[in-house]
Amino acid sequence: MVSKMFRSRTIAAGIAVLALGLAACSSGDSGDAETAGGDSGDGGAITVGFSQVGSESGWRAANTKSIQDALTAEAGFDLSFSDAQQKQENQIQAIRSYIAQGVQYIAFSPVVESGWDSVLEEAKDAGIPVILTDRAVDSEDTSLYVTFIGSDFVEEGKRIGDWVSENLGTEPINVVELQGTTGSAPAIDRKTGFEDAIAGNDNISVIASETGNFTRAEGKTVMEGFLQAYPDIDVVYAHNDDMGLGAIEAIKAAGKVPGKDIKVVTIDGVKDGMTALAAGEINYIVECNPLLGPDLAEIIKTLESGGTVEPRIVTQDEAFDQAGAQAVLADREY
Ligand code: AHR
């Protein structure tokens, strides 16, 4: 039986369904984790520990709000929330503290992809199911978590690369890349997807690629360095809107016109990014949906009532050019 639980915008057809009422668990031998769990909160609320990456971007702010708005006391949750300030050690510490508290579920968005096996094994040994939101881990043992819900970052990078190739790569162009946080799933995957998409187009040269750590300030600083080192930049590919917006500040300070002299393509689709796109300072945005809170809540409720979930749930993202941004900006939720 297929659940009707997810709102249509969120789930890619064929992959993202929850299967309710099935006897077997869907991700390896994670059954013990799904059925054990810790103590419920006051009044029978479901206790959840959530470790957030940080507050590096507009996307992250929208994601945090979505989670906190969904996992409320009124909805039957007792949420403990922590901000790791982009540091893996802080997240490991937070997860250990949730294990010690005996929460029923742990959810987190991993700062980086690797180095999680030990702490996830501790959660598994404690019988606490772990749900990955937004970002993946590279653990080979998929029984260490119940499910991973989030966007397909490789696809996002590929969509940017396809657009650049088709719309700008009809003549020789120099691209500079602002990468996300080094070692994070979105930085790795968005780079890979972009490179795959442009591989067949000899007109496109990526002349520089550095991390801007997903922040506006670092995006600006790195772009200032690029502008000094390379007088002939045609396109900036920023792994998120915030770094793209920082790059726009640097481009303007250098006396050039963003969106015209230097084209700007980004990923996220937050309000500030969409505003810049509508104004013509960004040329193309591939969306990354941050509104994962309601789905996280439903995943936990499903597990709590004895159901199972698919091991990978892919959120659906749109893409926007200037006209597309102008059409949706007024109603944009985040
Ligand atoms: O993991 C999602 C990414 O993290 C967003 O694209 C970026 O803005 C955030 O920092």
mmCIF file of C-alpha atoms and ligand atoms in Angstrom:
data_model
loop_
_atom_site.group_PDB
_atom_site.id
_atom_site.type_symbol
_atom_site.label_atom_id
_atom_site.label_comp_id
_atom_site.label_asym_id
_atom_site.label_seq_id
_atom_site.Cartn_x
_atom_site.Cartn_y
_atom_site.Cartn_z
ATOM 1 C CA MET A 1 0.000 0.000 0.000
ATOM 2 C CA VAL A 2 1.353 3.397 -0.893
ATOM 3 C CA SER A 3 0.941 6.261 1.526
ATOM 4 C CA LYS A 4 -0.722 9.477 0.451
ATOM 5 C CA MET A 5 1.315 11.358 2.979
ATOM 6 C CA PHE A 6 3.629 13.550 0.916
ATOM 7 C CA ARG A 7 2.569 16.723 -0.790
ATOM 8 C CA SER A 8 2.989 16.374 -4.519
ATOM 9 C CA ARG A 9 5.641 19.076 -4.870
ATOM 10 C CA THR A 10 8.049 17.241 -2.660
ATOM 11 C CA ILE A 11 8.389 13.826 -4.085
ATOM 12 C CA ALA A 12 9.812 12.546 -7.314
ATOM 13 C CA ALA A 13 7.512 9.995 -8.876
ATOM 14 C CA GLY A 14 8.485 6.416 -8.504
ATOM 15 C CA ILE A 15 11.090 6.991 -5.821
ATOM 16 C CA ALA A 16 9.530 8.999 -3.104
ATOM 17 C CA VAL A 17 6.732 7.060 -1.558
ATOM 18 C CA LEU A 18 6.234 5.807 1.906
ATOM 19 C CA ALA A 19 5.124 2.231 2.195
ATOM 20 C CA LEU A 20 2.868 1.878 5.200
ATOM 21 C CA GLY A 21 2.070 -1.296 6.993
ATOM 22 C CA LEU A 22 4.753 -3.478 5.464
ATOM 23 C CA ALA A 23 6.361 -5.969 7.764
ATOM 24 C CA ALA A 24 9.928 -5.567 6.538
ATOM 25 C CA CYS A 25 12.050 -2.457 6.847
ATOM 26 C CA SER A 26 13.166 -0.839 3.647
ATOM 27 C CA SER A 27 16.791 -0.048 4.384
ATOM 28 C CA GLY A 28 18.840 -3.107 5.101
ATOM 29 C CA ASP A 29 18.565 -4.414 8.640
ATOM 30 C CA SER A 30 17.475 -1.163 10.204
ATOM 31 C CA GLY A 31 14.429 -2.792 11.757
ATOM 32 C CA ASP A 32 15.813 -2.754 15.268
ATOM 33 C CA ALA A 33 16.373 0.971 15.021
ATOM 34 C CA GLU A 34 12.835 1.581 13.846
ATOM 35 C CA THR A 35 11.150 -0.335 16.600
ATOM 36 C CA ALA A 36 13.307 0.469 19.608
ATOM 37 C CA GLY A 37 13.772 4.187 20.292
ATOM 38 C CA GLY A 38 14.015 6.140 23.532
ATOM 39 C CA ASP A 39 11.693 7.850 25.930
ATOM 40 C CA SER A 40 8.661 9.842 24.935
ATOM 41 C CA GLY A 41 8.321 13.384 26.237
ATOM 42 C CA ASP A 42 5.756 14.882 28.566
ATOM 43 C CA GLY A 43 2.225 13.889 27.660
ATOM 44 C CA GLY A 44 3.423 11.248 25.207
ATOM 45 C CA ALA A 45 5.011 13.682 22.770
ATOM 46 C CA ILE A 46 7.537 12.129 20.363
ATOM 47 C CA THR A 47 11.022 13.251 21.391
ATOM 48 C CA VAL A 48 13.255 14.279 18.473
ATOM 49 C CA GLY A 49 16.809 15.610 18.488
ATOM 50 C CA PHE A 50 17.694 17.646 15.402
ATOM 51 C CA SER A 51 21.237 18.794 14.620
ATOM 52 C CA GLN A 52 21.286 21.557 12.014
ATOM 53 C CA VAL A 53 24.324 22.448 9.854
ATOM 54 C CA GLY A 54 24.408 26.100 10.895
ATOM 55 C CA SER A 55 22.963 29.385 9.739
ATOM 56 C CA GLU A 56 25.174 29.970 6.728
ATOM 57 C CA SER A 57 22.552 30.908 4.160
ATOM 58 C CA GLY A 58 19.016 32.050 3.423
ATOM 59 C CA TRP A 59 18.291 28.459 2.426
ATOM 60 C CA ARG A 60 19.374 27.241 5.849
ATOM 61 C CA ALA A 61 17.187 29.810 7.603
ATOM 62 C CA ALA A 62 14.165 28.616 5.606
ATOM 63 C CA ASN A 63 15.020 24.985 6.345
ATOM 64 C CA THR A 64 15.362 25.634 10.090
ATOM 65 C CA LYS A 65 12.041 27.481 10.166
ATOM 66 C CA SER A 66 10.331 24.671 8.271
ATOM 67 C CA ILE A 67 11.572 22.059 10.748
ATOM 68 C CA GLN A 68 10.754 24.102 13.832
ATOM 69 C CA ASP A 69 7.304 24.996 12.468
ATOM 70 C CA ALA A 70 6.481 21.351 11.723
ATOM 71 C CA LEU A 71 7.810 19.559 14.804
ATOM 72 C CA THR A 72 5.765 21.506 17.340
ATOM 73 C CA ALA A 73 4.162 20.468 20.612
ATOM 74 C CA GLU A 74 0.737 20.951 18.965
ATOM 75 C CA ALA A 75 1.749 18.431 16.312
ATOM 76 C CA GLY A 76 2.798 15.946 19.013
ATOM 77 C CA PHE A 77 6.569 16.506 19.103
ATOM 78 C CA ASP A 78 9.089 17.464 21.761
ATOM 79 C CA LEU A 79 11.922 18.890 19.625
ATOM 80 C CA SER A 80 15.483 19.511 20.802
ATOM 81 C CA PHE A 81 17.232 21.646 18.177
ATOM 82 C CA SER A 82 20.913 22.525 17.915
ATOM 83 C CA ASP A 83 22.976 24.616 15.481
ATOM 84 C CA ALA A 84 26.388 23.092 14.677
ATOM 85 C CA GLN A 85 27.834 26.301 13.237
ATOM 86 C CA GLN A 86 29.178 24.389 10.222
ATOM 87 C CA LYS A 87 31.387 22.178 12.433
ATOM 88 C CA GLN A 88 31.212 18.394 12.290
ATOM 89 C CA GLU A 89 32.550 18.033 15.836
ATOM 90 C CA ASN A 90 29.607 20.086 17.112
ATOM 91 C CA GLN A 91 27.185 17.800 15.310
ATOM 92 C CA ILE A 92 28.806 14.654 16.693
ATOM 93 C CA GLN A 93 28.610 16.168 20.168
ATOM 94 C CA ALA A 94 24.939 17.065 19.677
ATOM 95 C CA ILE A 95 24.064 13.575 18.433
ATOM 96 C CA ARG A 96 25.871 12.005 21.417
ATOM 97 C CA SER A 97 23.921 14.247 23.744
ATOM 98 C CA TYR A 98 20.624 13.221 22.084
ATOM 99 C CA ILE A 99 21.633 9.574 22.543
ATOM 100 C CA ALA A 100 22.412 10.237 26.215
ATOM 101 C CA GLN A 101 19.031 11.963 26.631
ATOM 102 C CA GLY A 102 17.335 8.915 25.125
ATOM 103 C CA VAL A 103 15.333 10.757 22.469
ATOM 104 C CA GLN A 104 13.091 8.597 20.298
ATOM 105 C CA TYR A 105 14.410 9.906 16.953
ATOM 106 C CA ILE A 106 17.489 11.737 15.775
ATOM 107 C CA ALA A 107 17.473 13.766 12.565
ATOM 108 C CA PHE A 108 20.351 15.767 11.158
ATOM 109 C CA SER A 109 21.721 17.469 8.089
ATOM 110 C CA PRO A 110 25.394 16.463 7.962
ATOM 111 C CA VAL A 111 27.886 19.318 7.529
ATOM 112 C CA VAL A 112 30.193 17.013 5.551
ATOM 113 C CA GLU A 113 29.707 13.594 3.963
ATOM 114 C CA SER A 114 32.291 11.442 5.702
ATOM 115 C CA GLY A 115 33.201 10.477 9.265
ATOM 116 C CA TRP A 116 29.801 9.498 10.652
ATOM 117 C CA ASP A 117 30.007 5.742 11.117
ATOM 118 C CA SER A 118 31.033 5.689 14.793
ATOM 119 C CA VAL A 119 28.387 8.053 16.097
ATOM 120 C CA LEU A 120 25.690 6.496 13.912
ATOM 121 C CA GLU A 121 26.639 3.077 15.264
ATOM 122 C CA GLU A 122 26.219 4.491 18.775
ATOM 123 C CA ALA A 123 22.715 5.655 17.852
ATOM 124 C CA LYS A 124 21.903 2.291 16.327
ATOM 125 C CA ASP A 125 23.183 0.456 19.417
ATOM 126 C CA ALA A 126 20.935 2.686 21.516
ATOM 127 C CA GLY A 127 17.988 1.736 19.296
ATOM 128 C CA ILE A 128 17.386 5.298 18.104
ATOM 129 C CA PRO A 129 16.371 5.641 14.443
ATOM 130 C CA VAL A 130 18.308 8.292 12.519
ATOM 131 C CA ILE A 131 16.821 10.302 9.654
ATOM 132 C CA LEU A 132 19.096 12.250 7.305
ATOM 133 C CA THR A 133 17.599 15.473 6.002
ATOM 134 C CA ASP A 134 18.961 17.603 3.161
ATOM 135 C CA ARG A 135 22.499 16.146 2.975
ATOM 136 C CA ALA A 136 23.853 12.608 2.633
ATOM 137 C CA VAL A 137 26.576 10.699 4.457
ATOM 138 C CA ASP A 138 28.954 8.397 2.589
ATOM 139 C CA SER A 139 28.627 5.466 5.018
ATOM 140 C CA GLU A 140 28.538 2.133 3.235
ATOM 141 C CA ASP A 141 26.350 0.691 5.986
ATOM 142 C CA THR A 142 22.933 2.010 5.066
ATOM 143 C CA SER A 143 21.383 0.365 8.125
ATOM 144 C CA LEU A 144 22.864 3.241 10.141
ATOM 145 C CA TYR A 145 19.983 5.477 9.080
ATOM 146 C CA VAL A 146 16.359 4.842 8.209
ATOM 147 C CA THR A 147 16.000 7.239 5.308
ATOM 148 C CA PHE A 148 17.572 10.222 3.579
ATOM 149 C CA ILE A 149 15.174 12.957 2.423
ATOM 150 C CA GLY A 150 16.485 15.796 0.271
ATOM 151 C CA SER A 151 17.246 17.083 -3.207
ATOM 152 C CA ASP A 152 19.302 15.371 -5.892
ATOM 153 C CA PHE A 153 22.344 17.667 -5.843
ATOM 154 C CA VAL A 154 24.030 16.042 -8.850
ATOM 155 C CA GLU A 155 20.906 16.746 -10.877
ATOM 156 C CA GLU A 156 20.898 20.375 -9.698
ATOM 157 C CA GLY A 157 24.490 20.868 -10.910
ATOM 158 C CA LYS A 158 23.661 19.112 -14.161
ATOM 159 C CA ARG A 159 20.694 21.398 -14.813
ATOM 160 C CA ILE A 160 22.905 24.447 -14.320
ATOM 161 C CA GLY A 161 25.553 22.945 -16.634
ATOM 162 C CA ASP A 162 22.981 22.134 -19.312
ATOM 163 C CA TRP A 163 21.618 25.683 -19.204
ATOM 164 C CA VAL A 164 25.082 27.239 -19.398
ATOM 165 C CA SER A 165 26.050 24.933 -22.244
ATOM 166 C CA GLU A 166 22.895 25.625 -24.248
ATOM 167 C CA ASN A 167 22.543 29.359 -23.567
ATOM 168 C CA LEU A 168 26.082 30.662 -23.097
ATOM 169 C CA GLY A 169 28.398 27.957 -24.393
ATOM 170 C CA THR A 170 27.655 28.595 -28.047
ATOM 171 C CA GLU A 171 30.907 30.579 -28.083
ATOM 172 C CA PRO A 172 34.094 30.266 -25.979
ATOM 173 C CA ILE A 173 33.448 31.257 -22.337
ATOM 174 C CA ASN A 174 35.448 31.327 -19.120
ATOM 175 C CA VAL A 175 33.622 30.105 -16.029
ATOM 176 C CA VAL A 176 34.606 30.561 -12.389
ATOM 177 C CA GLU A 177 33.034 28.320 -9.767
ATOM 178 C CA LEU A 178 32.188 29.160 -6.160
ATOM 179 C CA GLN A 179 31.958 25.839 -4.394
ATOM 180 C CA GLY A 180 29.986 25.102 -1.249
ATOM 181 C CA THR A 181 31.522 23.867 1.985
ATOM 182 C CA THR A 182 34.440 21.556 1.228
ATOM 183 C CA GLY A 183 33.505 17.911 1.775
ATOM 184 C CA SER A 184 29.755 18.585 1.943
ATOM 185 C CA ALA A 185 27.407 16.559 -0.239
ATOM 186 C CA PRO A 186 26.019 19.580 -2.129
ATOM 187 C CA ALA A 187 29.501 20.914 -2.930
ATOM 188 C CA ILE A 188 30.722 17.534 -4.168
ATOM 189 C CA ASP A 189 27.585 16.683 -6.125
ATOM 190 C CA ARG A 190 26.888 20.103 -7.645
ATOM 191 C CA LYS A 191 30.454 20.214 -8.956
ATOM 192 C CA THR A 192 30.157 16.709 -10.392
ATOM 193 C CA GLY A 193 26.786 17.360 -12.033
ATOM 194 C CA PHE A 194 28.008 20.585 -13.633
ATOM 195 C CA GLU A 195 31.215 18.998 -14.918
ATOM 196 C CA ASP A 196 29.280 16.070 -16.395
ATOM 197 C CA ALA A 197 26.884 18.425 -18.191
ATOM 198 C CA ILE A 198 29.570 20.595 -19.803
ATOM 199 C CA ALA A 199 31.989 17.755 -20.565
ATOM 200 C CA GLY A 200 31.034 17.602 -24.239
ATOM 201 C CA ASN A 201 31.199 21.357 -24.858
ATOM 202 C CA ASP A 202 34.719 22.495 -25.784
ATOM 203 C CA ASN A 203 33.662 26.149 -25.655
ATOM 204 C CA ILE A 204 33.412 26.059 -21.850
ATOM 205 C CA SER A 205 36.550 26.458 -19.715
ATOM 206 C CA VAL A 206 36.335 26.400 -15.920
ATOM 207 C CA ILE A 207 39.309 28.636 -15.171
ATOM 208 C CA ALA A 208 39.031 28.729 -11.360
ATOM 209 C CA SER A 209 37.112 26.908 -8.635
ATOM 210 C CA GLU A 210 37.261 27.650 -4.896
ATOM 211 C CA THR A 211 35.089 27.230 -1.859
ATOM 212 C CA GLY A 212 33.030 30.150 -0.560
ATOM 213 C CA ASN A 213 31.612 27.963 2.228
ATOM 214 C CA PHE A 214 28.005 28.686 1.178
ATOM 215 C CA THR A 215 28.147 32.189 2.722
ATOM 216 C CA ARG A 216 27.588 35.567 1.113
ATOM 217 C CA ALA A 217 30.692 37.084 2.742
ATOM 218 C CA GLU A 218 33.041 34.351 1.559
ATOM 219 C CA GLY A 219 31.441 34.286 -1.877
ATOM 220 C CA LYS A 220 32.247 37.978 -2.177
ATOM 221 C CA THR A 221 35.830 37.585 -0.963
ATOM 222 C CA VAL A 222 36.594 34.683 -3.291
ATOM 223 C CA MET A 223 35.017 36.512 -6.231
ATOM 224 C CA GLU A 224 37.150 39.588 -5.509
ATOM 225 C CA GLY A 225 40.213 37.352 -5.810
ATOM 226 C CA PHE A 226 38.944 35.834 -9.052
ATOM 227 C CA LEU A 227 38.312 39.283 -10.539
ATOM 228 C CA GLN A 228 41.830 40.377 -9.700
ATOM 229 C CA ALA A 229 43.431 37.212 -11.074
ATOM 230 C CA TYR A 230 41.293 36.779 -14.207
ATOM 231 C CA PRO A 231 40.296 39.813 -16.297
ATOM 232 C CA ASP A 232 38.220 37.736 -18.702
ATOM 233 C CA ILE A 233 35.510 36.014 -16.619
ATOM 234 C CA ASP A 234 32.265 35.407 -18.518
ATOM 235 C CA VAL A 235 30.227 33.340 -16.050
ATOM 236 C CA VAL A 236 30.094 32.705 -12.292
ATOM 237 C CA TYR A 237 28.628 29.383 -11.212
ATOM 238 C CA ALA A 238 27.838 29.630 -7.485
ATOM 239 C CA HIS A 239 26.731 26.500 -5.613
ATOM 240 C CA ASN A 240 24.152 28.590 -3.747
ATOM 241 C CA ASP A 241 22.330 31.912 -4.018
ATOM 242 C CA ASP A 242 24.152 33.502 -1.104
ATOM 243 C CA MET A 243 27.603 33.058 -2.644
ATOM 244 C CA GLY A 244 26.180 34.307 -5.951
ATOM 245 C CA LEU A 245 24.842 37.406 -4.196
ATOM 246 C CA GLY A 246 28.273 37.980 -2.630
ATOM 247 C CA ALA A 247 29.823 37.601 -6.082
ATOM 248 C CA ILE A 248 27.391 40.197 -7.449
ATOM 249 C CA GLU A 249 28.618 42.698 -4.852
ATOM 250 C CA ALA A 250 32.221 42.014 -5.934
ATOM 251 C CA ILE A 251 31.334 42.337 -9.626
ATOM 252 C CA LYS A 252 29.642 45.698 -9.047
ATOM 253 C CA ALA A 253 32.586 46.926 -6.948
ATOM 254 C CA ALA A 254 34.868 46.027 -9.865
ATOM 255 C CA GLY A 255 32.813 48.301 -12.140
ATOM 256 C CA LYS A 256 31.129 45.497 -14.083
ATOM 257 C CA VAL A 257 27.451 44.706 -14.512
ATOM 258 C CA PRO A 258 26.289 41.379 -13.027
ATOM 259 C CA GLY A 259 23.994 39.446 -15.327
ATOM 260 C CA LYS A 260 25.387 41.249 -18.372
ATOM 261 C CA ASP A 261 29.195 41.672 -18.341
ATOM 262 C CA ILE A 262 29.475 38.595 -16.152
ATOM 263 C CA LYS A 263 26.614 36.107 -16.136
ATOM 264 C CA VAL A 264 25.633 34.580 -12.797
ATOM 265 C CA VAL A 265 24.036 31.152 -12.289
ATOM 266 C CA THR A 266 23.171 29.768 -8.848
ATOM 267 C CA ILE A 267 21.287 27.075 -6.922
ATOM 268 C CA ASP A 268 18.620 27.480 -4.174
ATOM 269 C CA GLY A 269 15.906 29.917 -5.229
ATOM 270 C CA VAL A 270 15.565 31.801 -1.942
ATOM 271 C CA LYS A 271 13.818 35.161 -1.948
ATOM 272 C CA ASP A 272 16.988 37.266 -2.247
ATOM 273 C CA GLY A 273 18.244 35.109 -5.103
ATOM 274 C CA MET A 274 14.915 35.199 -6.926
ATOM 275 C CA THR A 275 14.761 38.975 -6.460
ATOM 276 C CA ALA A 276 18.192 39.335 -8.087
ATOM 277 C CA LEU A 277 17.104 36.988 -10.884
ATOM 278 C CA ALA A 278 13.931 38.986 -11.490
ATOM 279 C CA ALA A 279 16.093 42.140 -11.657
ATOM 280 C CA GLY A 280 18.445 40.553 -14.182
ATOM 281 C CA GLU A 281 21.519 40.386 -11.927
ATOM 282 C CA ILE A 282 21.335 36.587 -11.798
ATOM 283 C CA ASN A 283 20.633 34.772 -15.069
ATOM 284 C CA TYR A 284 19.389 31.334 -13.996
ATOM 285 C CA ILE A 285 18.564 29.542 -10.748
ATOM 286 C CA VAL A 286 17.944 25.879 -10.088
ATOM 287 C CA GLU A 287 15.780 25.537 -7.020
ATOM 288 C CA CYS A 288 16.658 23.464 -3.953
ATOM 289 C CA ASN A 289 13.569 22.986 -1.805
ATOM 290 C CA PRO A 290 14.307 23.721 1.891
ATOM 291 C CA LEU A 291 10.794 23.003 3.187
ATOM 292 C CA LEU A 292 11.567 19.571 4.622
ATOM 293 C CA GLY A 293 9.872 19.994 8.011
ATOM 294 C CA PRO A 294 6.384 18.666 7.177
ATOM 295 C CA ASP A 295 7.827 15.612 5.471
ATOM 296 C CA LEU A 296 10.195 14.933 8.362
ATOM 297 C CA ALA A 297 7.227 15.108 10.730
ATOM 298 C CA GLU A 298 5.265 12.664 8.604
ATOM 299 C CA ILE A 299 8.186 10.269 8.292
ATOM 300 C CA ILE A 300 8.489 10.152 12.084
ATOM 301 C CA LYS A 301 4.737 9.705 12.548
ATOM 302 C CA THR A 302 4.796 6.882 10.009
ATOM 303 C CA LEU A 303 7.643 5.107 11.788
ATOM 304 C CA GLU A 304 5.965 5.699 15.119
ATOM 305 C CA SER A 305 2.800 4.002 13.950
ATOM 306 C CA GLY A 306 4.759 0.946 12.779
ATOM 307 C CA GLY A 307 5.068 1.852 9.113
ATOM 308 C CA THR A 308 8.218 1.927 7.045
ATOM 309 C CA VAL A 309 9.691 4.494 4.687
ATOM 310 C CA GLU A 310 11.703 4.342 1.509
ATOM 311 C CA PRO A 311 15.469 4.598 2.088
ATOM 312 C CA ARG A 312 15.791 7.572 -0.296
ATOM 313 C CA ILE A 313 13.167 10.270 -0.713
ATOM 314 C CA VAL A 314 13.995 12.835 -3.395
ATOM 315 C CA THR A 315 12.486 16.299 -3.186
ATOM 316 C CA GLN A 316 11.415 17.970 -6.411
ATOM 317 C CA ASP A 317 13.018 21.180 -7.566
ATOM 318 C CA GLU A 318 12.113 23.671 -10.267
ATOM 319 C CA ALA A 319 14.337 26.004 -12.309
ATOM 320 C CA PHE A 320 13.830 29.666 -13.140
ATOM 321 C CA ASP A 321 14.971 32.219 -15.673
ATOM 322 C CA GLN A 322 14.225 35.941 -15.319
ATOM 323 C CA ALA A 323 10.606 35.709 -16.543
ATOM 324 C CA GLY A 324 9.983 32.670 -14.354
ATOM 325 C CA ALA A 325 11.283 34.496 -11.276
ATOM 326 C CA GLN A 326 9.164 37.558 -12.018
ATOM 327 C CA ALA A 327 6.086 35.341 -12.268
ATOM 328 C CA VAL A 328 6.497 33.617 -8.879
ATOM 329 C CA LEU A 329 8.352 36.178 -6.749
ATOM 330 C CA ALA A 330 5.322 37.757 -5.075
ATOM 331 C CA ASP A 331 4.095 34.388 -3.763
ATOM 332 C CA ARG A 332 7.483 32.953 -2.878
ATOM 333 C CA GLU A 333 7.283 31.306 0.555
ATOM 334 C CA TYR A 334 10.957 31.696 1.494
HETATM 335 O O1 AHR B 1 22.562 21.549 1.737
HETATM 336 C C1 AHR B 1 21.857 22.543 1.076
HETATM 337 C C2 AHR B 1 22.724 23.738 0.870
HETATM 338 O O2 AHR B 1 23.200 24.191 2.105
HETATM 339 C C3 AHR B 1 22.055 24.940 0.276
HETATM 340 O O3 AHR B 1 22.029 24.927 -1.104
HETATM 341 C C4 AHR B 1 22.938 26.027 0.767
HETATM 342 O O4 AHR B 1 22.415 27.308 0.600
HETATM 343 C C5 AHR B 1 23.067 25.604 2.168
HETATM 344 O O5 AHR B 1 24.034 26.215 2.861
#
